[in-house]
GROMACS .gro file of C-alpha atoms in nm:
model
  256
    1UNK     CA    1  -5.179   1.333   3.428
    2UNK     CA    2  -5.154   1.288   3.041
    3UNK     CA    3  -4.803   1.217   2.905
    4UNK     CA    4  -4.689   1.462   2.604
    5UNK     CA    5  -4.297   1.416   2.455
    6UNK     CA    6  -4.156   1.577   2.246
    7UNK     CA    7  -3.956   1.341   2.090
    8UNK     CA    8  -3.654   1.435   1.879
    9UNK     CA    9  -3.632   1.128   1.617
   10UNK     CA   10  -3.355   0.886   1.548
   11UNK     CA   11  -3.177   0.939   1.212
   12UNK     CA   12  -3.352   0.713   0.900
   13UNK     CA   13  -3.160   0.485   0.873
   14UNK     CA   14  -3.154   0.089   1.071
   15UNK     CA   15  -2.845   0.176   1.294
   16UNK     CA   16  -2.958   0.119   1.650
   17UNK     CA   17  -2.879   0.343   1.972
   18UNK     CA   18  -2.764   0.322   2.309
   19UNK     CA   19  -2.892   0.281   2.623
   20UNK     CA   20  -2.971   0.557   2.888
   21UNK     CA   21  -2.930   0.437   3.223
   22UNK     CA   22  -2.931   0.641   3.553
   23UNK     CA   23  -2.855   0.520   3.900
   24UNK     CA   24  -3.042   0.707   4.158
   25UNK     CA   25  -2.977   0.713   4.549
   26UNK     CA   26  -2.865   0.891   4.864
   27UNK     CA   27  -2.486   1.013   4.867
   28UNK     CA   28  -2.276   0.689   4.989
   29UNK     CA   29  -2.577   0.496   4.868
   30UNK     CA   30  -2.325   0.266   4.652
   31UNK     CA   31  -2.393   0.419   4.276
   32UNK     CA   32  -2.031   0.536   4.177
   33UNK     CA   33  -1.926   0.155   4.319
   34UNK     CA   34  -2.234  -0.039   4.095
   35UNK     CA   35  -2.190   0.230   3.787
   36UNK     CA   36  -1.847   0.083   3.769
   37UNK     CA   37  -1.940  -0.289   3.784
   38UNK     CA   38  -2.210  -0.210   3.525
   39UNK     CA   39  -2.020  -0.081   3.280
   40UNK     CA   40  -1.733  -0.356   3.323
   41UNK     CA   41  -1.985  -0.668   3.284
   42UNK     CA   42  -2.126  -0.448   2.953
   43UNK     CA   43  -1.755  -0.411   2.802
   44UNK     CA   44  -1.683  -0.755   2.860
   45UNK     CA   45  -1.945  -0.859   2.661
   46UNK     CA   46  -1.855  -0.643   2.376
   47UNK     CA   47  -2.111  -0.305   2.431
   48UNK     CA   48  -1.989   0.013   2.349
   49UNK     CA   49  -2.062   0.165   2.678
   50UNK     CA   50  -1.938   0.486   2.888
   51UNK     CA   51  -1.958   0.634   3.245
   52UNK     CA   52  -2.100   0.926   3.316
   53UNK     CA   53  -2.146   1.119   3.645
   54UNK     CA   54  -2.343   1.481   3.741
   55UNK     CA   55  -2.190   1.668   3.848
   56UNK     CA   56  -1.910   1.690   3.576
   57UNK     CA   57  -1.656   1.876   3.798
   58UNK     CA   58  -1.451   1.899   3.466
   59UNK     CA   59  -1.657   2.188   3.333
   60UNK     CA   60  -1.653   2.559   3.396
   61UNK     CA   61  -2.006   2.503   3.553
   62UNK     CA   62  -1.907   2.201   3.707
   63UNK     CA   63  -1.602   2.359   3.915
   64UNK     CA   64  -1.818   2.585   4.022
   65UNK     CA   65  -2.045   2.361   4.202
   66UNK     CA   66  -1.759   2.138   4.332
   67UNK     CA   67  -1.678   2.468   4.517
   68UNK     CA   68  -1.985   2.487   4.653
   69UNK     CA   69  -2.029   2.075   4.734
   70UNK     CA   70  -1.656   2.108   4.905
   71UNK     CA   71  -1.740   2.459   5.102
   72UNK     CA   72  -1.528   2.644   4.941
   73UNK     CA   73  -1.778   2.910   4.866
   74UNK     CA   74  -2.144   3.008   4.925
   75UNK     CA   75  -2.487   3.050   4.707
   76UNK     CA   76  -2.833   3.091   4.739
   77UNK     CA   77  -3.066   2.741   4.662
   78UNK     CA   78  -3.191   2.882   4.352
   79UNK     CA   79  -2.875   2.973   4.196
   80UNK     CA   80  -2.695   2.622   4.321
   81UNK     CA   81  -3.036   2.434   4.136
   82UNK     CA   82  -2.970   2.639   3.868
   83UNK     CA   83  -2.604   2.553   3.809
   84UNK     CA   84  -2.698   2.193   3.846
   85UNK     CA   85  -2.983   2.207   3.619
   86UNK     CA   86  -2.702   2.398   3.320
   87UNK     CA   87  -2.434   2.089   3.398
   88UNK     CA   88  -2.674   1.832   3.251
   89UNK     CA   89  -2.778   2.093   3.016
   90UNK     CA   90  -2.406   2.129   2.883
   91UNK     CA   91  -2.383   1.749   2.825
   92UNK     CA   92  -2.727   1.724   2.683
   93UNK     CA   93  -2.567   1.760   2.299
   94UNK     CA   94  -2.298   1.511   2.363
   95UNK     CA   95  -2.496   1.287   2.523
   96UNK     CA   96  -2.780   1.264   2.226
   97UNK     CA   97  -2.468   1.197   1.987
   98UNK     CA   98  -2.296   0.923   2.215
   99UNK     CA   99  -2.684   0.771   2.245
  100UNK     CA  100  -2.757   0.792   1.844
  101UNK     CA  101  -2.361   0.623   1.778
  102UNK     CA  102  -2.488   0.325   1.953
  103UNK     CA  103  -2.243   0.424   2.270
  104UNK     CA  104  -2.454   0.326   2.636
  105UNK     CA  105  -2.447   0.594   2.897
  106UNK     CA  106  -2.465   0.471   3.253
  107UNK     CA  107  -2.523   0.795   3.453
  108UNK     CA  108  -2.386   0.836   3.807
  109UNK     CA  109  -2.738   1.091   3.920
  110UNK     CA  110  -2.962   1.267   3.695
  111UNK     CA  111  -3.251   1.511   3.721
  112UNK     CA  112  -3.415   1.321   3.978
  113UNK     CA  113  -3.118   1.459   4.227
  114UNK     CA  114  -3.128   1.800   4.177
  115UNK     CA  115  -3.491   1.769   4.245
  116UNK     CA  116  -3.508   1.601   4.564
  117UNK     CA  117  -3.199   1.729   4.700
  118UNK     CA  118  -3.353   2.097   4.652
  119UNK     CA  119  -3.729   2.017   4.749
  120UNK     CA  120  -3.531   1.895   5.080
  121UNK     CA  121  -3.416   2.268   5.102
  122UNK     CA  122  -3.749   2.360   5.091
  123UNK     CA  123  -3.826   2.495   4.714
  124UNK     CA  124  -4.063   2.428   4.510
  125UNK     CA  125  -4.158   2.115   4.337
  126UNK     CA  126  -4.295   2.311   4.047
  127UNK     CA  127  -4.019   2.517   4.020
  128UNK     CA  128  -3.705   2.272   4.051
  129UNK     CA  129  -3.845   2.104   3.754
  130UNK     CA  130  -3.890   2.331   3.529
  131UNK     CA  131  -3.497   2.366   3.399
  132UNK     CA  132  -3.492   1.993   3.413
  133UNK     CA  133  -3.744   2.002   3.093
  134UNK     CA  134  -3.633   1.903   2.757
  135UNK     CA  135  -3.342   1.661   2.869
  136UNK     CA  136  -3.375   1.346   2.758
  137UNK     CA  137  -3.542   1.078   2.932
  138UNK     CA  138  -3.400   0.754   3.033
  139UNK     CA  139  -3.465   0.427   2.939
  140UNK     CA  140  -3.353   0.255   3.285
  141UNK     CA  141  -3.344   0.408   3.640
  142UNK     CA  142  -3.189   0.232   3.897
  143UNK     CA  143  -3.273   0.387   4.223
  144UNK     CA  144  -3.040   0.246   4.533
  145UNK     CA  145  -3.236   0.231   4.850
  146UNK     CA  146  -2.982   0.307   5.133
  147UNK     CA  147  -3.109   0.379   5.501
  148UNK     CA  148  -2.928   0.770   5.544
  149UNK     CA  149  -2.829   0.580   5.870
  150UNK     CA  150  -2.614   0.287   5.698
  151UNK     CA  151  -2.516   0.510   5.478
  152UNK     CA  152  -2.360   0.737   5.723
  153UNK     CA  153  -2.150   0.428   5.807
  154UNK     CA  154  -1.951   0.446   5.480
  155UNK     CA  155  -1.623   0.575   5.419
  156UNK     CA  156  -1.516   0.917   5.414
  157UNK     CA  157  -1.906   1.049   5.478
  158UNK     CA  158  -1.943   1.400   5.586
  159UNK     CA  159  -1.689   1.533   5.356
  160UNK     CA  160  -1.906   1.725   5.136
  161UNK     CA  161  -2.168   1.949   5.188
  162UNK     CA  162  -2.468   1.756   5.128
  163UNK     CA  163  -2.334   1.501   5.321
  164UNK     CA  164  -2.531   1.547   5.674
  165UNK     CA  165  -2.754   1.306   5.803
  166UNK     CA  166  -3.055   1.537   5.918
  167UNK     CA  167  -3.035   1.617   5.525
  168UNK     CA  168  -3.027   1.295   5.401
  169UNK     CA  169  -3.309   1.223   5.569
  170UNK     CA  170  -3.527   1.459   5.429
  171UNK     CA  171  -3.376   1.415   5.076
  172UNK     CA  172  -3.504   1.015   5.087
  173UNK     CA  173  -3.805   1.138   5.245
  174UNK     CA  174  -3.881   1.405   4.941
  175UNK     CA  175  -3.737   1.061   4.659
  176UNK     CA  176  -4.039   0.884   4.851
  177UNK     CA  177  -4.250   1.189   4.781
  178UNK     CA  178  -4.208   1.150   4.427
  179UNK     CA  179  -4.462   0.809   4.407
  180UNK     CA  180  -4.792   0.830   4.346
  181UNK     CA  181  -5.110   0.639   4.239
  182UNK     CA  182  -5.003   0.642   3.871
  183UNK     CA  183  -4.682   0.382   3.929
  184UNK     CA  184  -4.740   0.047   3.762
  185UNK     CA  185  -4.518  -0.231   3.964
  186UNK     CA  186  -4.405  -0.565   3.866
  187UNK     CA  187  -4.222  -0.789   4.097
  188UNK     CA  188  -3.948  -0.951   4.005
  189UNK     CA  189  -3.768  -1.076   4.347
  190UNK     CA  190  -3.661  -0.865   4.573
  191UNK     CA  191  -3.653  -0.584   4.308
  192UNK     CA  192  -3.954  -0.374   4.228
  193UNK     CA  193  -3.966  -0.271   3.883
  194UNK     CA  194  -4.203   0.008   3.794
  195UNK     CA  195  -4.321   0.005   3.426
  196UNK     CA  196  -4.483   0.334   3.343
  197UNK     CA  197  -4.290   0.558   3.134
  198UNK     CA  198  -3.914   0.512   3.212
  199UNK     CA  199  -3.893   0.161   3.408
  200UNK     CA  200  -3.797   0.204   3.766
  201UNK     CA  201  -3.559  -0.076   3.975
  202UNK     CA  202  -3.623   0.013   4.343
  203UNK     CA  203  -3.337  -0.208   4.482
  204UNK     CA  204  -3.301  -0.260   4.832
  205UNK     CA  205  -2.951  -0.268   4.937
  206UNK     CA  206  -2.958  -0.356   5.334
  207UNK     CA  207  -3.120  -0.630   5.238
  208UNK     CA  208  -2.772  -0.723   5.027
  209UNK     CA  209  -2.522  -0.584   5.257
  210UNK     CA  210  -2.474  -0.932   5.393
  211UNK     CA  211  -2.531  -1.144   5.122
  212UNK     CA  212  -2.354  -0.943   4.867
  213UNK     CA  213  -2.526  -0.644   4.626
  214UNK     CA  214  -2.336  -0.754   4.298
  215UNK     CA  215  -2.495  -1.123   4.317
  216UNK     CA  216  -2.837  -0.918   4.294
  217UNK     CA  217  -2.657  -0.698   3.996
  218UNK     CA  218  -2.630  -0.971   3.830
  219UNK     CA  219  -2.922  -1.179   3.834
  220UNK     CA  220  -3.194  -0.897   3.800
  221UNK     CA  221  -3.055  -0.536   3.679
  222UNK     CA  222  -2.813  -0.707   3.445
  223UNK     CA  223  -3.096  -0.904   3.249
  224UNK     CA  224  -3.291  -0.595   3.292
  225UNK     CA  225  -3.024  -0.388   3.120
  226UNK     CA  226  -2.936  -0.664   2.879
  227UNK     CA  227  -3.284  -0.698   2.770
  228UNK     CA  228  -3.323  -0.335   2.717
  229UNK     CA  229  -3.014  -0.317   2.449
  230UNK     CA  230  -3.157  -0.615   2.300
  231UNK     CA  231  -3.482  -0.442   2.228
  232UNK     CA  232  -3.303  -0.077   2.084
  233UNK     CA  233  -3.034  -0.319   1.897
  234UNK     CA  234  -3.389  -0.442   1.666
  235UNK     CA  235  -3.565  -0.130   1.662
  236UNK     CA  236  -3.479   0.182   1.402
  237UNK     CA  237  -3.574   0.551   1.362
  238UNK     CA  238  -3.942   0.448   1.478
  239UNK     CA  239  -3.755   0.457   1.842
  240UNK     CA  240  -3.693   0.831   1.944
  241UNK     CA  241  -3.515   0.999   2.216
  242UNK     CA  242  -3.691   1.118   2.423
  243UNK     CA  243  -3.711   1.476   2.589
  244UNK     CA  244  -4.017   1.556   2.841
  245UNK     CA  245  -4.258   1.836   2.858
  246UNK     CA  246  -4.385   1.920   3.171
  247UNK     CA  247  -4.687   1.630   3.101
  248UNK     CA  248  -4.487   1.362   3.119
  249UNK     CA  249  -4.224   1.485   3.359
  250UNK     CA  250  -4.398   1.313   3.685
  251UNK     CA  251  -4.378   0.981   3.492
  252UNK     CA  252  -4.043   1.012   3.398
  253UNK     CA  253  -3.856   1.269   3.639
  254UNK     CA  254  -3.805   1.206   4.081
  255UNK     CA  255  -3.994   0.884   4.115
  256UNK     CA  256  -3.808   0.669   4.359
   0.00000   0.00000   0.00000
């Protein structure tokens, strides 16, 4: 598949922009935990970075899927996708202007969740992609690889909707769904980084539940991260943000 953007340039000027980073993964996977730790390593070394999560349950839109996560009231798959889908939609203006200002978003779930999570719920690939269309792409996607077994062994699991394992199962079997015979990998340790469009780290964590995940922060996403602001921090309006057509949305959109 060919990749089209449509890319909505930087301003003239030399000033460079921030960072988009997503972490990906299973509920309980560990992402609110290593969005945290991220964020305080980039502060301490002088970044101007923020925290972001999707859901925002701050929003009108946003309450009204926190009813829904917490069972507090009922809708059909489509219309749930659909709220998701506006949520990220809502922030889409803020987030260009935080991004342009130099600010680093590290993004608690993206796109690539509302797509796997419905596909589990049997809709259409095709069609829970569409409204995702036109946000802007990320630069970084961390995607936390979590058993839905181990993951089931973390605190306060089952308190939410979503969070069933016969579910979770099929939502990491429909993230797996989302490779195909385009991916370029690169090794680098125990993390696989995949290089076409929007880089991918595929990090293991069982293998770090012993040993530790922030040592393997540390040594490979944080020089993948650091790297990445080094290379926008020397770049100027030739570097656009980038928002995917349908063309490129395989490349950049549910690969896990």
């Amino acid at each position: 598949m060919e990749i089209s953007d449509n890319c909505t340039p930087l301003s003239a000027n030399n000033e460079s922009r921030g960072a988009l980073v997503v972490f990906e993964g299973l509920d309980r996977s560990g992402k609110t935990s290593q969005c945290g730790r991220l964020v305080s390593y980039l502060e301490g070394l002088g970044h101007s970075v923020e925290l972001w999560r999707f859901p925002d349950r701050t929003t009108s839109v946003g309450q009204l899927i926190s009813a829904y996560l917490t069972n507090k009231s009922q809708l059909d798959d489509h219309t749930i996708h659909l709220l998701f889908s506006a949520n990220r939609w809502e922030k889409r203006s803020m987030m260009e202007t935080k991004l342009k200002a130099g600010t680093t978003l590290i993004v608690d779930r993206y796109s690539y969740s509302g797509v796997a999570f419905s596909t589990a719920k049997g809709l259409d690939f095709e069609w829970c992609k569409a409204p995702e269309i036109g946000l802007i792409a990320p630069d970084l996607v961390v995607y936390l690889d979590i058993t839905p077994e181990k993951a089931a062994e973390r605190g306060g699991y089952g308190g939410e909707r979503y969070e069933q394992l016969e579910f979770q199962r099929k939502v990491s079997q429909h993230y797996k769904l989302r490779k195909d015979s385009s991916w370029k990998g690169k090794q680098r340790g125990n993390l696989r980084v995949y290089m076409q469009g929007a880089p991918w780290i595929h990090l293991n964590l069982v293998k770090y539940f012993n040993t530790g995940i922030v040592v393997a922060l540390k040594i490979h996403l944080i020089l993948d991260v650091l790297l990445l602001l080094m290379l926008l921090t020397t770049t100027n309006a030739g570097s656009p943000l980038s928002s995917k057509t349908d063309a490129g949305f395989k490349m950049n959109y549910v690969r896990c």
